[in-house]
Tab-separated table of C-alpha atoms and ligand atoms in Angstrom:
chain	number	residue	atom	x	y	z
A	1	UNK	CA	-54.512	7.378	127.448
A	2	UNK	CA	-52.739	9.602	124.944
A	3	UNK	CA	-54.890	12.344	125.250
A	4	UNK	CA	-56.199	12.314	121.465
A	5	UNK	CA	-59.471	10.202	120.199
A	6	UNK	CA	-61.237	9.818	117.224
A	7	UNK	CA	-64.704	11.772	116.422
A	8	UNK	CA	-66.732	10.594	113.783
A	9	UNK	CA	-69.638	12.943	112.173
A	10	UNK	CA	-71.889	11.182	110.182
A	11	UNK	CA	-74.168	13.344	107.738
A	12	UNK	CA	-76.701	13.259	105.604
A	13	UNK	CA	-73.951	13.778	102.511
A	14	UNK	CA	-71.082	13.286	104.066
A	15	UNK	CA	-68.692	11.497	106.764
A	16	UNK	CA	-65.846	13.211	108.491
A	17	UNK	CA	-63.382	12.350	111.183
A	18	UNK	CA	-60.329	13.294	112.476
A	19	UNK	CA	-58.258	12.751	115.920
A	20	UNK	CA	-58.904	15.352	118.648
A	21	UNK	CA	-56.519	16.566	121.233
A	22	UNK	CA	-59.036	16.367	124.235
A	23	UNK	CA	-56.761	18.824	126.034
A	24	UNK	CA	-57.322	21.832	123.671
A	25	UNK	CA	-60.530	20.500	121.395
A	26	UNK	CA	-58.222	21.071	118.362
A	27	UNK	CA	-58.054	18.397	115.442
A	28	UNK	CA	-54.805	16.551	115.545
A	29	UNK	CA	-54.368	16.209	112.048
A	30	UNK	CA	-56.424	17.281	109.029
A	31	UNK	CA	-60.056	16.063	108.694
A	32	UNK	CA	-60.831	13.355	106.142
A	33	UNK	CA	-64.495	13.582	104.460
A	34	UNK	CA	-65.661	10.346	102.374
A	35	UNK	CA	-69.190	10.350	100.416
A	36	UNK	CA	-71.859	8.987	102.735
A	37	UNK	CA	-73.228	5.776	100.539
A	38	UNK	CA	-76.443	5.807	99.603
A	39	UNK	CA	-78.244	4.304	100.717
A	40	UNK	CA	-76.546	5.370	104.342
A	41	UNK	CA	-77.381	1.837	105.881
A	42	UNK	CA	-75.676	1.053	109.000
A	43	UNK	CA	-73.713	-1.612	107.782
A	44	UNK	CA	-72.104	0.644	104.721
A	45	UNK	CA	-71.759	3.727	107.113
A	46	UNK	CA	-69.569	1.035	109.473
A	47	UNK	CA	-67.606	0.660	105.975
A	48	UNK	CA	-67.164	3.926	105.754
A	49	UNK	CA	-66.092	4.092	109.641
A	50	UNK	CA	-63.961	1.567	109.305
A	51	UNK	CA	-62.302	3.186	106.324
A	52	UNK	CA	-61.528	6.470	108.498
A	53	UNK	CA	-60.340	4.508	111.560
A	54	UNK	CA	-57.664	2.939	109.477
A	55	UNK	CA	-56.480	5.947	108.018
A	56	UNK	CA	-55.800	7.463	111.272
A	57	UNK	CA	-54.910	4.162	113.264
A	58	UNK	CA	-51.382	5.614	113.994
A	59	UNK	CA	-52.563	9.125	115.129
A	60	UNK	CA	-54.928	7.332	117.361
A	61	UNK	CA	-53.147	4.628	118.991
A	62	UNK	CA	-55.500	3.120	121.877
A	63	UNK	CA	-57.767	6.346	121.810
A	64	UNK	CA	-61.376	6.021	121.726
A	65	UNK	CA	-63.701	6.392	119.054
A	66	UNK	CA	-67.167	8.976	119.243
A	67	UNK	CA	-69.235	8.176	116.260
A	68	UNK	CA	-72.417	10.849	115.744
A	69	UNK	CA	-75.776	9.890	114.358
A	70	UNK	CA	-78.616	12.261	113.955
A	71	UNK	CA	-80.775	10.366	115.755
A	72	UNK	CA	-81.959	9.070	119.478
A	73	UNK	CA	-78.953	6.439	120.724
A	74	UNK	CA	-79.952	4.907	124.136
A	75	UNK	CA	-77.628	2.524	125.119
A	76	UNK	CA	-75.889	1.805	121.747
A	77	UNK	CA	-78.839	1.369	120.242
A	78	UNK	CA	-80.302	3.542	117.467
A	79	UNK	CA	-83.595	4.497	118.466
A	80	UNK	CA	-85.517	7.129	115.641
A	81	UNK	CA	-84.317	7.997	112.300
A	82	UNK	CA	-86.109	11.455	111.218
A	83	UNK	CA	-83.878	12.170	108.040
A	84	UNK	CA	-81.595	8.808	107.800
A	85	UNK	CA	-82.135	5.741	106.702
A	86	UNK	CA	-85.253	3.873	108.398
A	87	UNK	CA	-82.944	0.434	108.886
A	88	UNK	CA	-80.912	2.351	111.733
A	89	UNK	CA	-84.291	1.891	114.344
A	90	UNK	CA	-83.154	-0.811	116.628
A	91	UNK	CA	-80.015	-1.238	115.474
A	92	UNK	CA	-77.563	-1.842	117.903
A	93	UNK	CA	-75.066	0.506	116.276
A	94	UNK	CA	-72.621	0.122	118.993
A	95	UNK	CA	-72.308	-3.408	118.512
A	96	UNK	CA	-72.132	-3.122	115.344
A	97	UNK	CA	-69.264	-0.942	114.775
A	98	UNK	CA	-67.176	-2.835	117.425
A	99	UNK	CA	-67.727	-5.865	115.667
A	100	UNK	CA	-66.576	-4.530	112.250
A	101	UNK	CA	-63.663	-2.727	113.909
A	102	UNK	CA	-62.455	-5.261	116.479
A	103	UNK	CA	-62.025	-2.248	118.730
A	104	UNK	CA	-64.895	-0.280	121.031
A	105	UNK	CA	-66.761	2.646	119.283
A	106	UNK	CA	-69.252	4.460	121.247
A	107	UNK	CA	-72.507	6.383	119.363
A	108	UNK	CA	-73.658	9.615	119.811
A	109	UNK	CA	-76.791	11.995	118.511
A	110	UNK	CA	-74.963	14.668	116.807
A	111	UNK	CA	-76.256	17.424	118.337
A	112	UNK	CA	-75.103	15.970	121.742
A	113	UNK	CA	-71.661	15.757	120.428
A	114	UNK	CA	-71.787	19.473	118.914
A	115	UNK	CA	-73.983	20.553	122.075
A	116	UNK	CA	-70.484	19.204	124.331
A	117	UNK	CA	-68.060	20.866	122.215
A	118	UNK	CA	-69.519	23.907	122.513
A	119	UNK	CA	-70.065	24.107	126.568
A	120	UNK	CA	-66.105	22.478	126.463
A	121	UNK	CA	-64.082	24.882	123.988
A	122	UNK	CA	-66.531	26.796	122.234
A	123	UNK	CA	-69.514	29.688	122.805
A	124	UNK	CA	-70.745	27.944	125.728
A	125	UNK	CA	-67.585	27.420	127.785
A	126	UNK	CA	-67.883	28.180	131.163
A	127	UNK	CA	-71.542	29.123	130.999
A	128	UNK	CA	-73.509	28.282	134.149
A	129	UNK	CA	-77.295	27.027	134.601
A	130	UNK	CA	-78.766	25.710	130.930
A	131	UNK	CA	-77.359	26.106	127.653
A	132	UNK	CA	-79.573	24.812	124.997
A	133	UNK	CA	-77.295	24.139	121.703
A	134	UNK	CA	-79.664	24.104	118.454
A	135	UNK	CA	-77.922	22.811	115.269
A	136	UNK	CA	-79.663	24.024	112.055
A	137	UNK	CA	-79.329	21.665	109.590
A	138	UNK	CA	-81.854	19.545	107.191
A	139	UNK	CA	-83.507	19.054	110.902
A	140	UNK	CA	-82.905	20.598	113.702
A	141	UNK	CA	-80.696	19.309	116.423
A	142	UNK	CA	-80.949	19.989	120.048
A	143	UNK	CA	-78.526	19.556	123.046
A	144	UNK	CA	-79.748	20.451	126.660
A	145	UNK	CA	-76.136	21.389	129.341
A	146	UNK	CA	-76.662	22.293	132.481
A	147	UNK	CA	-73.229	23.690	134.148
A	148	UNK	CA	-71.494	22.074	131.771
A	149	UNK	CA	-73.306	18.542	131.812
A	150	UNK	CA	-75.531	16.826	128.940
A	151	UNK	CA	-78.641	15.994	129.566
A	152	UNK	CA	-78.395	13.388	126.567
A	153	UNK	CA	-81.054	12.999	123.624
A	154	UNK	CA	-83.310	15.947	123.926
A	155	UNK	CA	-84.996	16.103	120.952
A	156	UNK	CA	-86.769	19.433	121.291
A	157	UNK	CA	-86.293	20.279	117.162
A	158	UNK	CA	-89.376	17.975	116.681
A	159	UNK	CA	-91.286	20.336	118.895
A	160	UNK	CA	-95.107	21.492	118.416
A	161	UNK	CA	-95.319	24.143	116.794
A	162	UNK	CA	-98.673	25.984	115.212
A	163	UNK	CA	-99.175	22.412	114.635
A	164	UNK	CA	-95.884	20.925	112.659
A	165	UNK	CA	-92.900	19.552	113.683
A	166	UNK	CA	-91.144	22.613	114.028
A	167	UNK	CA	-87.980	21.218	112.186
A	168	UNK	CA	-89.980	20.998	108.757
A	169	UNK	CA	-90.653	25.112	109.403
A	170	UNK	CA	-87.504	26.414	110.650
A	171	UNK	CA	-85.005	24.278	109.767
A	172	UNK	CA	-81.760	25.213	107.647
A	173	UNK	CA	-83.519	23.085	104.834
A	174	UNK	CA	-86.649	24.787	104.929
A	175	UNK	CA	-85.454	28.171	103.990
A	176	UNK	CA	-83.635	26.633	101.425
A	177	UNK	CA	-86.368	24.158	99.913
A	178	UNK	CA	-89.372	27.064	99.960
A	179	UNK	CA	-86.864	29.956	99.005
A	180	UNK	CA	-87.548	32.052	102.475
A	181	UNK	CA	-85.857	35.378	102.837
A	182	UNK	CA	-83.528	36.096	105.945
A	183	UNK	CA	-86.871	38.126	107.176
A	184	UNK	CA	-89.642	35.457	106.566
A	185	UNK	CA	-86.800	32.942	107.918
A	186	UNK	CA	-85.733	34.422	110.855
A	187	UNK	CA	-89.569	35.253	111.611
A	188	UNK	CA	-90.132	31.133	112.048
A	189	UNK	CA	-86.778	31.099	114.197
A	190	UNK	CA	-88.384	33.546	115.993
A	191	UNK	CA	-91.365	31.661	116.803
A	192	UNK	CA	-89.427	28.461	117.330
A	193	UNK	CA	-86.672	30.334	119.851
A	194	UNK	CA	-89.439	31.750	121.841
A	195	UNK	CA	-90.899	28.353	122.067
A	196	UNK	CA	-88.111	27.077	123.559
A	197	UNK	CA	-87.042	29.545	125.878
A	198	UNK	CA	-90.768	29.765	127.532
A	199	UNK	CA	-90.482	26.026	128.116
A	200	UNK	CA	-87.400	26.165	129.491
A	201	UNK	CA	-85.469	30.112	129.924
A	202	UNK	CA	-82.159	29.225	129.155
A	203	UNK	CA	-79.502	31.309	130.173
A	204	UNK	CA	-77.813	30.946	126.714
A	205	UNK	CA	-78.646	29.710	123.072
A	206	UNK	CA	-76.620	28.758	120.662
A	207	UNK	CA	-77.009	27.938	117.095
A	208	UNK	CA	-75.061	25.609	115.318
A	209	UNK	CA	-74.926	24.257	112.120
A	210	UNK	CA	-73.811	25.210	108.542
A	211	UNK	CA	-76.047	28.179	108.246
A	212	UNK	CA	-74.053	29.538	111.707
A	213	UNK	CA	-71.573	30.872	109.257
A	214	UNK	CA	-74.024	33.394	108.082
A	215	UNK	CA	-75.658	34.417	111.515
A	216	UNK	CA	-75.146	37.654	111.038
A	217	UNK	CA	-78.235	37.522	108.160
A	218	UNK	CA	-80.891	36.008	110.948
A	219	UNK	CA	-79.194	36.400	114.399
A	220	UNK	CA	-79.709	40.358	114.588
A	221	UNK	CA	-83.520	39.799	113.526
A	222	UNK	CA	-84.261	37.372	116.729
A	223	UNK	CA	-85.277	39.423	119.954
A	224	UNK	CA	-85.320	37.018	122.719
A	225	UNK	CA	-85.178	37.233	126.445
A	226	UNK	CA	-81.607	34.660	126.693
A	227	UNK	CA	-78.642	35.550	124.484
A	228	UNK	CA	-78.509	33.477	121.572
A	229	UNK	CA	-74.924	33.690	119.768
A	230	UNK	CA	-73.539	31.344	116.824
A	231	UNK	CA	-71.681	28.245	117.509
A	232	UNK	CA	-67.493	28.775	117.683
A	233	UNK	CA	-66.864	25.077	116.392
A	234	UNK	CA	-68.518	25.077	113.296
A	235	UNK	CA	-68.422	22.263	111.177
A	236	UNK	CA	-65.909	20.753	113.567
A	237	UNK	CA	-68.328	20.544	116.938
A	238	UNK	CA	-69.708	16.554	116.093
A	239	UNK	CA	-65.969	15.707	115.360
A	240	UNK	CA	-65.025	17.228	118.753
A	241	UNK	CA	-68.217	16.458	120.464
A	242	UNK	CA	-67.656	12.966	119.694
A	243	UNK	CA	-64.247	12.214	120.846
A	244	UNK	CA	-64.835	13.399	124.091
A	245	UNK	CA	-67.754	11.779	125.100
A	246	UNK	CA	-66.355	8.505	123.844
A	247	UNK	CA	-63.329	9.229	125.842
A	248	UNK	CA	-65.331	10.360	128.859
A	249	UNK	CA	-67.287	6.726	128.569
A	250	UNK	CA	-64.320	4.649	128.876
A	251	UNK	CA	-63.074	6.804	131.722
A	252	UNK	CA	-66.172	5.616	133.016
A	253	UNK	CA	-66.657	2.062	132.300
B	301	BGC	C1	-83.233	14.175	114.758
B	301	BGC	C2	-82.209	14.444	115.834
B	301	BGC	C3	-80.962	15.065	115.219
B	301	BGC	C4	-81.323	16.268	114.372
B	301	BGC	C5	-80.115	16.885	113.687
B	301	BGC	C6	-83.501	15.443	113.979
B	301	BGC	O1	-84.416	15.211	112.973
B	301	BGC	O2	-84.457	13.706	115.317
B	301	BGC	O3	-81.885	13.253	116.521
B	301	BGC	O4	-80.072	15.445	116.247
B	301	BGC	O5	-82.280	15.935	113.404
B	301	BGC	O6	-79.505	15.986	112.814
Protein backbone atom coordinates (compact mmCIF):
# COMPACT_ATOMS: atom_id res chain seq x y z
CA UNK A 1 0.00 0.00 0.00
CA UNK A 2 1.19 3.47 -0.96
CA UNK A 3 -1.09 5.23 1.03
CA UNK A 4 -2.97 7.09 -1.99
CA UNK A 5 -6.23 5.55 -3.93
CA UNK A 6 -8.41 6.60 -6.44
CA UNK A 7 -12.09 8.13 -5.69
CA UNK A 8 -14.42 8.30 -8.34
CA UNK A 9 -17.71 10.68 -8.09
CA UNK A 10 -20.10 9.98 -10.52
CA UNK A 11 -22.89 12.76 -11.11
CA UNK A 12 -25.72 13.48 -12.69
CA UNK A 13 -23.53 16.02 -15.18
CA UNK A 14 -20.43 15.19 -14.43
CA UNK A 15 -17.51 12.60 -13.43
CA UNK A 16 -14.57 13.49 -11.30
CA UNK A 17 -11.66 11.67 -9.78
CA UNK A 18 -8.52 12.20 -8.46
CA UNK A 19 -5.90 10.18 -6.12
CA UNK A 20 -6.30 10.72 -2.35
CA UNK A 21 -3.64 10.66 0.25
CA UNK A 22 -5.63 8.48 2.82
CA UNK A 23 -3.30 9.85 5.48
CA UNK A 24 -4.45 13.54 5.29
CA UNK A 25 -7.86 13.21 2.95
CA UNK A 26 -6.11 15.69 0.57
CA UNK A 27 -6.20 15.12 -3.35
CA UNK A 28 -2.84 14.03 -4.59
CA UNK A 29 -2.94 15.73 -7.69
CA UNK A 30 -5.51 17.96 -9.39
CA UNK A 31 -9.05 16.59 -10.03
CA UNK A 32 -10.01 15.65 -13.58
CA UNK A 33 -13.90 16.21 -14.52
CA UNK A 34 -15.13 14.51 -17.95
CA UNK A 35 -18.91 15.06 -19.25
CA UNK A 36 -21.08 12.27 -17.88
CA UNK A 37 -22.53 10.62 -21.37
CA UNK A 38 -25.84 10.68 -21.84
CA UNK A 39 -27.33 8.56 -21.61
CA UNK A 40 -25.17 7.71 -18.18
CA UNK A 41 -25.48 3.83 -18.84
CA UNK A 42 -23.26 1.73 -16.87
CA UNK A 43 -21.31 0.50 -19.54
CA UNK A 44 -20.38 4.28 -20.92
CA UNK A 45 -19.89 5.55 -17.25
CA UNK A 46 -17.17 2.37 -17.02
CA UNK A 47 -15.75 4.28 -20.28
CA UNK A 48 -15.60 7.15 -18.66
CA UNK A 49 -13.95 5.32 -15.47
CA UNK A 50 -11.71 3.75 -17.35
CA UNK A 51 -10.67 6.96 -19.03
CA UNK A 52 -9.81 8.59 -15.47
CA UNK A 53 -8.01 5.47 -14.16
CA UNK A 54 -5.59 5.72 -16.99
CA UNK A 55 -4.87 9.18 -16.60
CA UNK A 56 -3.81 8.74 -13.13
CA UNK A 57 -2.37 5.07 -13.43
CA UNK A 58 1.11 6.39 -12.32
CA UNK A 59 -0.14 8.48 -9.31
CA UNK A 60 -1.99 5.43 -8.28
CA UNK A 61 0.23 2.58 -8.62
CA UNK A 62 -1.52 -0.60 -6.89
CA UNK A 63 -4.01 1.75 -4.93
CA UNK A 64 -7.55 0.99 -4.86
CA UNK A 65 -10.29 2.41 -6.65
CA UNK A 66 -13.87 3.91 -4.73
CA UNK A 67 -16.31 4.58 -7.45
CA UNK A 68 -19.73 6.58 -6.09
CA UNK A 69 -23.18 6.05 -7.48
CA UNK A 70 -26.22 7.79 -6.22
CA UNK A 71 -27.92 4.92 -5.62
CA UNK A 72 -28.40 1.64 -3.19
CA UNK A 73 -25.05 -0.76 -3.91
CA UNK A 74 -25.38 -4.04 -1.88
CA UNK A 75 -22.76 -6.19 -2.62
CA UNK A 76 -21.52 -4.67 -5.95
CA UNK A 77 -24.63 -4.65 -7.17
CA UNK A 78 -26.67 -1.56 -8.10
CA UNK A 79 -29.83 -1.81 -6.45
CA UNK A 80 -32.36 1.61 -7.12
CA UNK A 81 -31.77 4.34 -9.48
CA UNK A 82 -33.97 7.51 -8.27
CA UNK A 83 -32.32 10.17 -10.67
CA UNK A 84 -29.86 7.88 -12.96
CA UNK A 85 -30.33 5.88 -15.55
CA UNK A 86 -32.99 2.94 -14.93
CA UNK A 87 -30.38 0.19 -16.67
CA UNK A 88 -28.08 0.51 -13.43
CA UNK A 89 -30.96 -1.80 -11.25
CA UNK A 90 -29.28 -5.11 -10.99
CA UNK A 91 -26.34 -4.36 -12.46
CA UNK A 92 -23.50 -5.82 -11.02
CA UNK A 93 -21.47 -2.62 -11.25
CA UNK A 94 -18.61 -4.05 -9.45
CA UNK A 95 -18.11 -6.65 -11.86
CA UNK A 96 -18.46 -4.65 -14.32
CA UNK A 97 -15.89 -2.11 -13.81
CA UNK A 98 -13.27 -4.81 -12.88
CA UNK A 99 -13.86 -6.42 -15.98
CA UNK A 100 -13.36 -3.28 -18.14
CA UNK A 101 -10.37 -2.27 -16.01
CA UNK A 102 -8.59 -5.58 -15.44
CA UNK A 103 -8.04 -4.27 -11.93
CA UNK A 104 -10.65 -4.34 -8.68
CA UNK A 105 -12.99 -1.26 -8.30
CA UNK A 106 -15.27 -1.22 -5.45
CA UNK A 107 -18.91 0.91 -5.63
CA UNK A 108 -20.22 3.15 -3.34
CA UNK A 109 -23.69 5.35 -2.79
CA UNK A 110 -22.36 8.76 -2.84
CA UNK A 111 -23.60 9.99 0.08
CA UNK A 112 -21.82 7.11 1.96
CA UNK A 113 -18.62 8.17 0.46
CA UNK A 114 -19.26 12.04 1.32
CA UNK A 115 -21.01 10.86 4.71
CA UNK A 116 -17.11 9.04 5.50
CA UNK A 117 -15.18 11.93 4.49
CA UNK A 118 -16.80 14.05 6.57
CA UNK A 119 -16.71 11.91 10.06
CA UNK A 120 -12.71 11.22 8.71
CA UNK A 121 -11.28 14.86 7.86
CA UNK A 122 -14.12 17.03 7.71
CA UNK A 123 -17.18 18.65 10.07
CA UNK A 124 -17.80 15.43 11.60
CA UNK A 125 -14.33 14.34 12.71
CA UNK A 126 -14.15 13.07 15.94
CA UNK A 127 -17.85 13.39 16.66
CA UNK A 128 -19.23 10.67 18.95
CA UNK A 129 -22.80 8.82 18.94
CA UNK A 130 -24.72 9.53 15.31
CA UNK A 131 -23.88 11.87 12.72
CA UNK A 132 -26.38 11.92 10.00
CA UNK A 133 -24.60 13.52 6.72
CA UNK A 134 -27.44 14.91 4.24
CA UNK A 135 -26.12 15.86 0.74
CA UNK A 136 -28.43 18.36 -1.07
CA UNK A 137 -28.31 17.82 -4.45
CA UNK A 138 -31.02 17.01 -7.39
CA UNK A 139 -32.03 14.32 -4.47
CA UNK A 140 -31.11 14.15 -1.36
CA UNK A 141 -28.41 11.93 -0.04
CA UNK A 142 -28.14 10.46 3.34
CA UNK A 143 -25.25 8.83 5.35
CA UNK A 144 -25.96 7.40 8.93
CA UNK A 145 -22.05 7.24 11.34
CA UNK A 146 -22.15 6.19 14.48
CA UNK A 147 -18.61 6.94 16.33
CA UNK A 148 -17.15 7.17 13.32
CA UNK A 149 -18.66 3.97 11.52
CA UNK A 150 -21.18 3.80 8.39
CA UNK A 151 -24.08 2.30 8.71
CA UNK A 152 -24.11 1.84 4.75
CA UNK A 153 -27.16 2.74 2.35
CA UNK A 154 -29.56 4.66 4.46
CA UNK A 155 -31.69 6.16 2.25
CA UNK A 156 -33.64 8.45 4.56
CA UNK A 157 -33.88 11.48 1.60
CA UNK A 158 -36.82 9.39 0.18
CA UNK A 159 -38.53 9.83 3.50
CA UNK A 160 -42.46 10.47 4.09
CA UNK A 161 -43.12 13.51 4.27
CA UNK A 162 -46.81 15.38 4.30
CA UNK A 163 -47.12 12.69 1.86
CA UNK A 164 -44.08 13.04 -0.89
CA UNK A 165 -40.88 11.80 -1.09
CA UNK A 166 -39.32 14.39 0.77
CA UNK A 167 -36.39 14.73 -1.81
CA UNK A 168 -38.88 16.13 -4.58
CA UNK A 169 -39.75 19.06 -1.67
CA UNK A 170 -36.56 19.92 -0.19
CA UNK A 171 -34.07 19.02 -2.33
CA UNK A 172 -31.28 21.44 -3.83
CA UNK A 173 -33.29 20.96 -7.19
CA UNK A 174 -36.49 21.84 -5.88
CA UNK A 175 -35.71 25.32 -4.85
CA UNK A 176 -34.21 25.73 -7.98
CA UNK A 177 -36.95 24.12 -10.38
CA UNK A 178 -40.12 26.03 -8.44
CA UNK A 179 -38.02 29.31 -7.81
CA UNK A 180 -38.30 29.03 -3.72
CA UNK A 181 -36.83 31.82 -1.70
CA UNK A 182 -34.11 31.06 1.05
CA UNK A 183 -37.36 31.55 3.50
CA UNK A 184 -39.98 29.27 1.74
CA UNK A 185 -36.78 26.89 1.19
CA UNK A 186 -35.38 26.66 4.34
CA UNK A 187 -39.10 26.35 5.76
CA UNK A 188 -39.28 22.64 3.85
CA UNK A 189 -35.64 21.94 5.30
CA UNK A 190 -37.12 22.72 8.30
CA UNK A 191 -39.79 20.28 8.16
CA UNK A 192 -37.56 17.65 6.62
CA UNK A 193 -34.59 18.22 9.51
CA UNK A 194 -37.11 17.88 12.18
CA UNK A 195 -38.26 14.74 10.58
CA UNK A 196 -35.18 13.29 10.85
CA UNK A 197 -33.95 14.21 14.05
CA UNK A 198 -37.38 12.93 15.86
CA UNK A 199 -36.72 9.58 14.21
CA UNK A 200 -33.48 9.40 15.14
CA UNK A 201 -31.81 12.70 17.55
CA UNK A 202 -28.60 12.89 16.13
CA UNK A 203 -25.98 14.44 17.91
CA UNK A 204 -24.84 16.29 14.72
CA UNK A 205 -26.13 17.15 11.10
CA UNK A 206 -24.44 17.99 8.41
CA UNK A 207 -25.32 19.21 5.05
CA UNK A 208 -23.51 18.56 2.11
CA UNK A 209 -23.78 19.22 -1.30
CA UNK A 210 -23.31 22.14 -3.80
CA UNK A 211 -25.78 24.41 -2.17
CA UNK A 212 -23.38 23.93 1.26
CA UNK A 213 -21.42 26.74 -0.21
CA UNK A 214 -24.21 29.09 0.46
CA UNK A 215 -25.36 27.81 3.99
CA UNK A 216 -25.17 30.81 5.38
CA UNK A 217 -28.65 31.81 3.21
CA UNK A 218 -30.72 28.64 4.88
CA UNK A 219 -28.54 27.33 7.79
CA UNK A 220 -29.31 30.40 10.22
CA UNK A 221 -33.19 29.95 9.37
CA UNK A 222 -33.23 26.09 10.70
CA UNK A 223 -33.88 25.85 14.59
CA UNK A 224 -33.31 22.35 15.51
CA UNK A 225 -32.60 20.51 18.68
CA UNK A 226 -28.86 18.79 17.12
CA UNK A 227 -26.35 21.18 15.55
CA UNK A 228 -26.52 21.09 11.98
CA UNK A 229 -23.29 22.79 10.30
CA UNK A 230 -22.21 22.68 6.44
CA UNK A 231 -20.04 20.04 5.09
CA UNK A 232 -15.93 21.01 5.17
CA UNK A 233 -15.23 18.77 1.97
CA UNK A 234 -17.34 20.22 -0.43
CA UNK A 235 -17.37 19.08 -3.76
CA UNK A 236 -14.41 16.90 -2.87
CA UNK A 237 -16.24 14.52 -0.01
CA UNK A 238 -17.43 11.49 -2.83
CA UNK A 239 -13.80 11.76 -4.24
CA UNK A 240 -12.46 11.29 -0.67
CA UNK A 241 -15.27 9.24 0.58
CA UNK A 242 -14.58 6.87 -2.07
CA UNK A 243 -10.99 6.14 -1.85
CA UNK A 244 -11.15 5.24 1.54
CA UNK A 245 -13.74 2.92 1.71
CA UNK A 246 -12.31 1.12 -1.29
CA UNK A 247 -9.07 1.08 0.50
CA UNK A 248 -10.66 0.06 3.79
CA UNK A 249 -12.35 -3.07 1.67
CA UNK A 250 -9.23 -4.50 0.50
CA UNK A 251 -7.72 -4.10 3.94
CA UNK A 252 -10.48 -6.25 4.60
CA UNK A 253 -10.80 -8.86 2.06
C1 LIG B 1 -30.78 8.24 -4.08
C2 LIG B 1 -29.63 8.02 -3.13
C3 LIG B 1 -28.54 9.06 -3.40
C4 LIG B 1 -29.12 10.46 -3.39
C5 LIG B 1 -28.08 11.52 -3.71
C6 LIG B 1 -31.27 9.67 -3.98
O1 LIG B 1 -32.31 9.89 -4.86
O2 LIG B 1 -31.87 7.36 -3.78
O3 LIG B 1 -29.11 6.71 -3.27
O4 LIG B 1 -27.53 8.94 -2.42
O5 LIG B 1 -30.19 10.57 -4.28
O6 LIG B 1 -27.55 11.35 -4.98
Amino acid sequence: MNGIALGIDVGGSGIKGAPVDLATGSLAAERLRVETPQPSTPEAVAEVVAQIVDHFAAALGDGAIGVTVPAVVTGGVVRTAANIDQSWIGTDADALFTGRLGRAVHLVNDADAAGVAEARFGAARSTKGLVVVTTLGTGIGTALLLDGRLVPNSELGHLEIDGYDAETRAASSARENEGLSWEDWAARLQRYYGAIEDLLWPALIVVGGGISKKADKFLPLLHLRAPIVAAQLRNEAGIIGAAVLADEERVSD
